[in-house]
Short mmCIF file of C-alpha atoms and ligand atoms in Angstrom, two decimals:
data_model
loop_
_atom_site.label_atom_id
_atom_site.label_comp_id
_atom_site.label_asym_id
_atom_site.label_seq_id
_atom_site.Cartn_x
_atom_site.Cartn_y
_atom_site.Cartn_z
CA UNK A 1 7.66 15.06 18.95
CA UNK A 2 3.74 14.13 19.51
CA UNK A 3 1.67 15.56 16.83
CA UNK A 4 -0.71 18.71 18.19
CA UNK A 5 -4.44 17.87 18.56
CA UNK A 6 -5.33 20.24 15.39
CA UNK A 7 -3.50 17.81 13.68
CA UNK A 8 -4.96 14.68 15.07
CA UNK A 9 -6.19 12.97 11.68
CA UNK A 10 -2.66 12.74 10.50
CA UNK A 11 -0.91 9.30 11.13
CA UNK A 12 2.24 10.34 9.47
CA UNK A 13 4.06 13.34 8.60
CA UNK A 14 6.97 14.01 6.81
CA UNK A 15 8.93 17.11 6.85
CA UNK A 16 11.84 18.10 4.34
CA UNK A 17 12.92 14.15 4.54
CA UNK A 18 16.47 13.00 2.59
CA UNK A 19 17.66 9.96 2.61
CA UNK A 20 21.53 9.46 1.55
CA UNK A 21 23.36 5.88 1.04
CA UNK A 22 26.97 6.63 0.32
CA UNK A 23 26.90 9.21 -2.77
CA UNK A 24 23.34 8.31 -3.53
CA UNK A 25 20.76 10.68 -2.77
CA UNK A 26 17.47 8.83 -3.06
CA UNK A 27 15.17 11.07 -1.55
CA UNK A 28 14.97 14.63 -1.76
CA UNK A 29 13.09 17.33 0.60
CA UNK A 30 10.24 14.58 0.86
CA UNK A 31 7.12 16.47 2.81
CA UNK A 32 4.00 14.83 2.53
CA UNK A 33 1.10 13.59 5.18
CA UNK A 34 -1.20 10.64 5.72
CA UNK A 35 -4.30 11.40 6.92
CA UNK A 36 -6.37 8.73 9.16
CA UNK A 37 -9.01 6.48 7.08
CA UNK A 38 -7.74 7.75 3.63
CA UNK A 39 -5.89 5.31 0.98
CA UNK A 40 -2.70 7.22 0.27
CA UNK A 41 -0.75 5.57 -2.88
CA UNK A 42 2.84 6.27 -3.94
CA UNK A 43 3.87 6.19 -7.77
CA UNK A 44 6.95 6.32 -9.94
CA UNK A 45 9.65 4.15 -11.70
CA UNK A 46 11.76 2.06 -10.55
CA UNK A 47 14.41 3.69 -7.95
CA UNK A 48 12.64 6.21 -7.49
CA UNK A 49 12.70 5.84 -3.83
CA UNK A 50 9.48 3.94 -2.92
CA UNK A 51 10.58 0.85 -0.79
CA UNK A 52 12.67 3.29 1.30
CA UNK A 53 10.16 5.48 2.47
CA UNK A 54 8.37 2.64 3.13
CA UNK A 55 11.48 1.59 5.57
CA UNK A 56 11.62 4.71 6.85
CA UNK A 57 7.85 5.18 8.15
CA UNK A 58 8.09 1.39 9.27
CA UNK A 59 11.26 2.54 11.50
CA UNK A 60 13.91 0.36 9.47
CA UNK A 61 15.79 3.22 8.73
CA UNK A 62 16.60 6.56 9.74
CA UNK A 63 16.38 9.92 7.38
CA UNK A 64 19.19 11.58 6.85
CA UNK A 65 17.67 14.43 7.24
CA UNK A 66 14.73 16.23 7.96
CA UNK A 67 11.81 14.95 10.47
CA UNK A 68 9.55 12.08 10.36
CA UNK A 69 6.72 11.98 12.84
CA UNK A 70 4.52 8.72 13.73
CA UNK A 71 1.34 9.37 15.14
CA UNK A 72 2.05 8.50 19.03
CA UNK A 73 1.05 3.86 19.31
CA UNK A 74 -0.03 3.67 15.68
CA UNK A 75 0.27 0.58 14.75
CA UNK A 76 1.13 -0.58 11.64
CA UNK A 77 1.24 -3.58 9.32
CA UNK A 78 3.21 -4.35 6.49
CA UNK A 79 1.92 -6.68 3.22
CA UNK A 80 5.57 -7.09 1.21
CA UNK A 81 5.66 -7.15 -2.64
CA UNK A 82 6.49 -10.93 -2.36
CA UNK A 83 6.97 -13.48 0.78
CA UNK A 84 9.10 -16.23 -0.90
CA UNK A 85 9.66 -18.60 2.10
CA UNK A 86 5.64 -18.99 2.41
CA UNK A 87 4.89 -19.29 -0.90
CA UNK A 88 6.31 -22.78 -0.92
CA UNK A 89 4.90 -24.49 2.64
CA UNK A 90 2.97 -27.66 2.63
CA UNK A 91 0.44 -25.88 4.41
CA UNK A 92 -3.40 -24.80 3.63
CA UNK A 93 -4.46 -21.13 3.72
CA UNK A 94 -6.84 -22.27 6.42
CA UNK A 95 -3.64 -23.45 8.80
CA UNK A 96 -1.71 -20.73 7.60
CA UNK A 97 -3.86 -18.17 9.21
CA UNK A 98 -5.13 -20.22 12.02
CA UNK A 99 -1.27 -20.82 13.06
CA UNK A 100 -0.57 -16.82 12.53
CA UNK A 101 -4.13 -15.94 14.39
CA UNK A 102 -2.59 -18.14 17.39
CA UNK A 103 0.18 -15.63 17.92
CA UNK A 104 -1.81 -12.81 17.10
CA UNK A 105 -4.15 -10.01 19.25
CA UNK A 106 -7.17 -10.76 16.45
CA UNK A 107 -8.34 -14.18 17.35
CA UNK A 108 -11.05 -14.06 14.79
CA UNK A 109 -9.58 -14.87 11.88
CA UNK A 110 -12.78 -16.47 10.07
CA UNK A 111 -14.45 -13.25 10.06
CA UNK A 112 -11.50 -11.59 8.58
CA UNK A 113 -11.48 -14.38 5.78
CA UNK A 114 -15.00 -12.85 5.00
CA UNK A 115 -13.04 -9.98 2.81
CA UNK A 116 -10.85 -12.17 0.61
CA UNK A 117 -13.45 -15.04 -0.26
CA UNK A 118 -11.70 -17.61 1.71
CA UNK A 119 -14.40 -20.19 1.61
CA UNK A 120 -13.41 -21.06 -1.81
CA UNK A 121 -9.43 -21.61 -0.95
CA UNK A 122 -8.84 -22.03 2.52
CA UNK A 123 -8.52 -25.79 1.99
CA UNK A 124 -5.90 -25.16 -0.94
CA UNK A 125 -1.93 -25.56 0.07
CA UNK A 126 -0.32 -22.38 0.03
CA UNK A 127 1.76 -23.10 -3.21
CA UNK A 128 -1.74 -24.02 -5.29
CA UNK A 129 -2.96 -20.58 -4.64
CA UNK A 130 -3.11 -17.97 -7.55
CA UNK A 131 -0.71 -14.96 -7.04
CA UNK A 132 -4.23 -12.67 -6.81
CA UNK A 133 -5.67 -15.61 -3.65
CA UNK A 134 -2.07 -15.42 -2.25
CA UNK A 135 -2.05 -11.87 -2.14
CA UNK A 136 -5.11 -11.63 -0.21
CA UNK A 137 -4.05 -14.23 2.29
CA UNK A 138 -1.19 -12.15 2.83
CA UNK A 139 -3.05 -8.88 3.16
CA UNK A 140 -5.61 -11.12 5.99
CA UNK A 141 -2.58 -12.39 7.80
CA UNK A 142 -1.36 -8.38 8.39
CA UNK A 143 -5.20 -7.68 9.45
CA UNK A 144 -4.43 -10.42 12.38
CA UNK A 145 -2.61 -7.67 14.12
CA UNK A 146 -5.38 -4.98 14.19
CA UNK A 147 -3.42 -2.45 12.33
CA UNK A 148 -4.21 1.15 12.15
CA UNK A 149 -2.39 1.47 8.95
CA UNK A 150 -1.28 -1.02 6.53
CA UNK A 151 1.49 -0.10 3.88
CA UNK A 152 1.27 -2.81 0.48
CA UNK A 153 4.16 -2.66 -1.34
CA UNK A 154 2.91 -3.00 -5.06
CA UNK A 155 0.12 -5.73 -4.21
CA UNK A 156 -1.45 -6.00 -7.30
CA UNK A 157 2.10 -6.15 -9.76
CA UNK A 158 2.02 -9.58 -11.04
CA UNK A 159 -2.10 -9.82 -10.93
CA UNK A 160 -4.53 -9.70 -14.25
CA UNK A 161 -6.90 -7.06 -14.90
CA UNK A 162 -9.69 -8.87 -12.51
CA UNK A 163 -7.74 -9.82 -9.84
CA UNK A 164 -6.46 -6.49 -9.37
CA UNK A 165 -10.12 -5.05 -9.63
CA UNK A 166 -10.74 -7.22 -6.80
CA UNK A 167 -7.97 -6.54 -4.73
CA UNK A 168 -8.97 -3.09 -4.72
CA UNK A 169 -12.71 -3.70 -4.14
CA UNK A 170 -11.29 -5.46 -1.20
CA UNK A 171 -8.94 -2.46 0.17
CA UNK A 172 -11.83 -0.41 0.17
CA UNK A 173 -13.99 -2.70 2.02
CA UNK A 174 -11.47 -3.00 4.49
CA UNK A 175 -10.58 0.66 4.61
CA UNK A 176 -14.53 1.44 5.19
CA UNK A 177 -15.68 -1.25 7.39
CA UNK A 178 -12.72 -1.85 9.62
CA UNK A 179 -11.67 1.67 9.75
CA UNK A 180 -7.73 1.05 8.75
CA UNK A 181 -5.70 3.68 6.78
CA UNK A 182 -4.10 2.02 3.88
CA UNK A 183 -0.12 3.33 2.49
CA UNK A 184 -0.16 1.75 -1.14
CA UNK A 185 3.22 1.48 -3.62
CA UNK A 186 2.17 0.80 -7.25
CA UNK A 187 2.30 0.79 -10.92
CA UNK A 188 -0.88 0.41 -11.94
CA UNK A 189 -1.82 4.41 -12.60
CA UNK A 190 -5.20 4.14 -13.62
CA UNK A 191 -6.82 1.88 -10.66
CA UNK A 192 -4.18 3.81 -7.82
CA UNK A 193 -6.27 7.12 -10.09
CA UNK A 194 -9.90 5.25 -9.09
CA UNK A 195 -9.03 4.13 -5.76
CA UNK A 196 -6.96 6.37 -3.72
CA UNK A 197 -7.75 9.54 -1.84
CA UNK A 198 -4.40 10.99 -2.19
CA UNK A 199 -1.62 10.67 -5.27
CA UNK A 200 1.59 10.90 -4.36
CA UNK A 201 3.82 11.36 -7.55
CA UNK A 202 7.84 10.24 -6.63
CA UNK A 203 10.98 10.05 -8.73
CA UNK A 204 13.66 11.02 -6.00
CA UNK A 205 11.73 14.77 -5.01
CA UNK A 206 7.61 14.67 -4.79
CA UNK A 207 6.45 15.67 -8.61
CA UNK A 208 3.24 16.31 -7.31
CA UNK A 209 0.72 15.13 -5.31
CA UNK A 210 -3.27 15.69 -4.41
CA UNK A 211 -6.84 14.22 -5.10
CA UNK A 212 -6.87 11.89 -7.81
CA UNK A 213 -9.58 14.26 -9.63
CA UNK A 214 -7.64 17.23 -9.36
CA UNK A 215 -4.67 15.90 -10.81
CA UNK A 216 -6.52 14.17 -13.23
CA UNK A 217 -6.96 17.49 -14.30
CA UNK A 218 -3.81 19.20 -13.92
CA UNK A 219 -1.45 19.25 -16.96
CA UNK A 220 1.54 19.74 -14.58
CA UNK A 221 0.70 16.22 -13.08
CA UNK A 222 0.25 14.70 -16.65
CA UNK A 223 4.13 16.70 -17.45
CA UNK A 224 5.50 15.10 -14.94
CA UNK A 225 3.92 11.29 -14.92
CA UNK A 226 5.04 11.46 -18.90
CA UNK A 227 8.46 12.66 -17.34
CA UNK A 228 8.47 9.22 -15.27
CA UNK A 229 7.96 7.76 -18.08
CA UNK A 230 4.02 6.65 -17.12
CA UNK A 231 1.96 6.38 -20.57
CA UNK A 232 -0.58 8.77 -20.26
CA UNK A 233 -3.97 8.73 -22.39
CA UNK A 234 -5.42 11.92 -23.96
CA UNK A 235 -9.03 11.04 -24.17
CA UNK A 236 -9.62 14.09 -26.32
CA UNK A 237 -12.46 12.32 -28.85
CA UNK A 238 -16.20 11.86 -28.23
CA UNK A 239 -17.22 8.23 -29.15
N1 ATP B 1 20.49 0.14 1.52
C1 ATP B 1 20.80 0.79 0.40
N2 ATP B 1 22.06 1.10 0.10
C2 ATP B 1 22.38 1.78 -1.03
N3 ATP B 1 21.47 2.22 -1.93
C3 ATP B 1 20.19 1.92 -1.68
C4 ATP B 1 19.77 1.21 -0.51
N4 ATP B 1 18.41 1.09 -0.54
C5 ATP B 1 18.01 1.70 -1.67
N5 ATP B 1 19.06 2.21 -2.35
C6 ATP B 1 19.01 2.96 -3.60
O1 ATP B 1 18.04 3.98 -3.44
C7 ATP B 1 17.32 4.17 -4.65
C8 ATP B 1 15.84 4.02 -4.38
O2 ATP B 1 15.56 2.64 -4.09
P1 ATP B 1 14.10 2.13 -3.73
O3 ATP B 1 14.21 0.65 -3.52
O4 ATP B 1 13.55 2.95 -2.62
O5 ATP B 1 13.31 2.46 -5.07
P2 ATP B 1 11.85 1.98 -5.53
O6 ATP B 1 11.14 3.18 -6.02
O7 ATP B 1 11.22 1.20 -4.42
O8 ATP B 1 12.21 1.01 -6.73
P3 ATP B 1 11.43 -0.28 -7.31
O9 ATP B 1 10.19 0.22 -8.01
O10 ATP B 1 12.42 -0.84 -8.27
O11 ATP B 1 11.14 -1.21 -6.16
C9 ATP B 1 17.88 3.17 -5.65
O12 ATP B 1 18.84 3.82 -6.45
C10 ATP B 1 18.51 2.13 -4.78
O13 ATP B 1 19.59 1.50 -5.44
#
């Protein structure tokens, strides 16, 4: 079913969504929307059911029930938690992206590489790179594609403190300058707080969800990340 024109900024809606493998019931009564040009980032522990709506608005799977609905030709991209076979190839980050730019509709690659600081890398085989230089190659070789949406699955989990702040200065760039909606997993509560536009707080059911600053806010939001067993600081003292 198209989605009606007052409801044209949303990419993807879901409505009452389960998912059920066997006895398992991941997902519960899952209703949420992503709204064109926002970042939209997904939290909570382990199993809590994450990866498979990720499958599910990439078309992998099917819900078991309720109603999923895809924003008619959007096209989307996907940057995986991890790409093992690559990580190894006797390749440079320059080849690696000219060889995927080859097949791809975005032919200009080198402006792309203008985001993730490729000039200091691109001659670099692909297993020298840092796991924060990696990561952006990755996220460039989904750009290739002109995406309308890209969905990272936890892209910042084994980065330090800097490369993470960096990833996320780059999202942003990339969300304002080429226009791309952005679907982000993660862990890391306090940058997802700083650089998302919508929280979406999972463990099986939606906890909550909103703007970062109202949740910030909202002591049913801190119940329930404590619940998920997120550490959450009081800041209650003036320095
Ligand atoms: N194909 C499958 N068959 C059976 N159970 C599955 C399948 N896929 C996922 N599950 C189960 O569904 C639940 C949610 O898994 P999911 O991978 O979505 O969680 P997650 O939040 O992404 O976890 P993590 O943070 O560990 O990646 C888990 O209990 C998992 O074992």
């Amino acid at each position: 079913m198209p989605i009606s024109k007052s409801e044209d900024t949303t990419l993807i809606k879901f409505s009452n969504v389960s998912k059920q493998f066997g006895k398992k019931l991941p997902l519960t009564n899952i209703n949420f929307t992503v709204k064109k040009g926002e970042v939209t980032t997904l939290i909570g522990p382990n199993g809590a059911g994450k990866t498979t709506i990720a499958r599910l608005i990439l078309g992998l799977d099917n819900p078991s029930s309720g109603n999923i609905i895809i924003h008619p030709n959007l096209k989307i991209g996907y940057v995986p938690q991890r790409l093992d076979f690559a990580s190894d190839l006797p390749i440079t980050a320059e080849n690696f992206l000219y060889l995927l730019a080859s097949n791809s509709t975005n032919k200009d690659w080198q402006e792309l590489g203008n985001f993730i600081d490729f000039d200091n890398y691109k001659h670099h085989d692909i297993s020298e790179l840092s796991g924060g230089q990696f990561q952006k190659l990755m996220l460039t070789a989904t750009l290739l594609n002109n995406p309308d949406l890209i969905i990272l699955d936890e892209p910042t989990q084994s980065l330090d403190v800097t490369s993470q702040q960096e990833f996320y200065r780059i999202i942003n760039q990339i969300k304002k300058r080429l226009n791309i909606t952005i679907f982000m997993i993660s862990h890391d509560l306090f940058t997802v707080m700083k650089n998302s536009d919508q929280v979406i707080c999972l463990n099986g059911h939606i906890c909550c969800s909103g703007k970062p600053n109202d949740l910030a806010e909202n002591q049913d939001f801190l119940n329930s990340l404590s619940a998920i067993g997120f550490y959450v600081h009081h800041h209650d003292h003036k320095h």
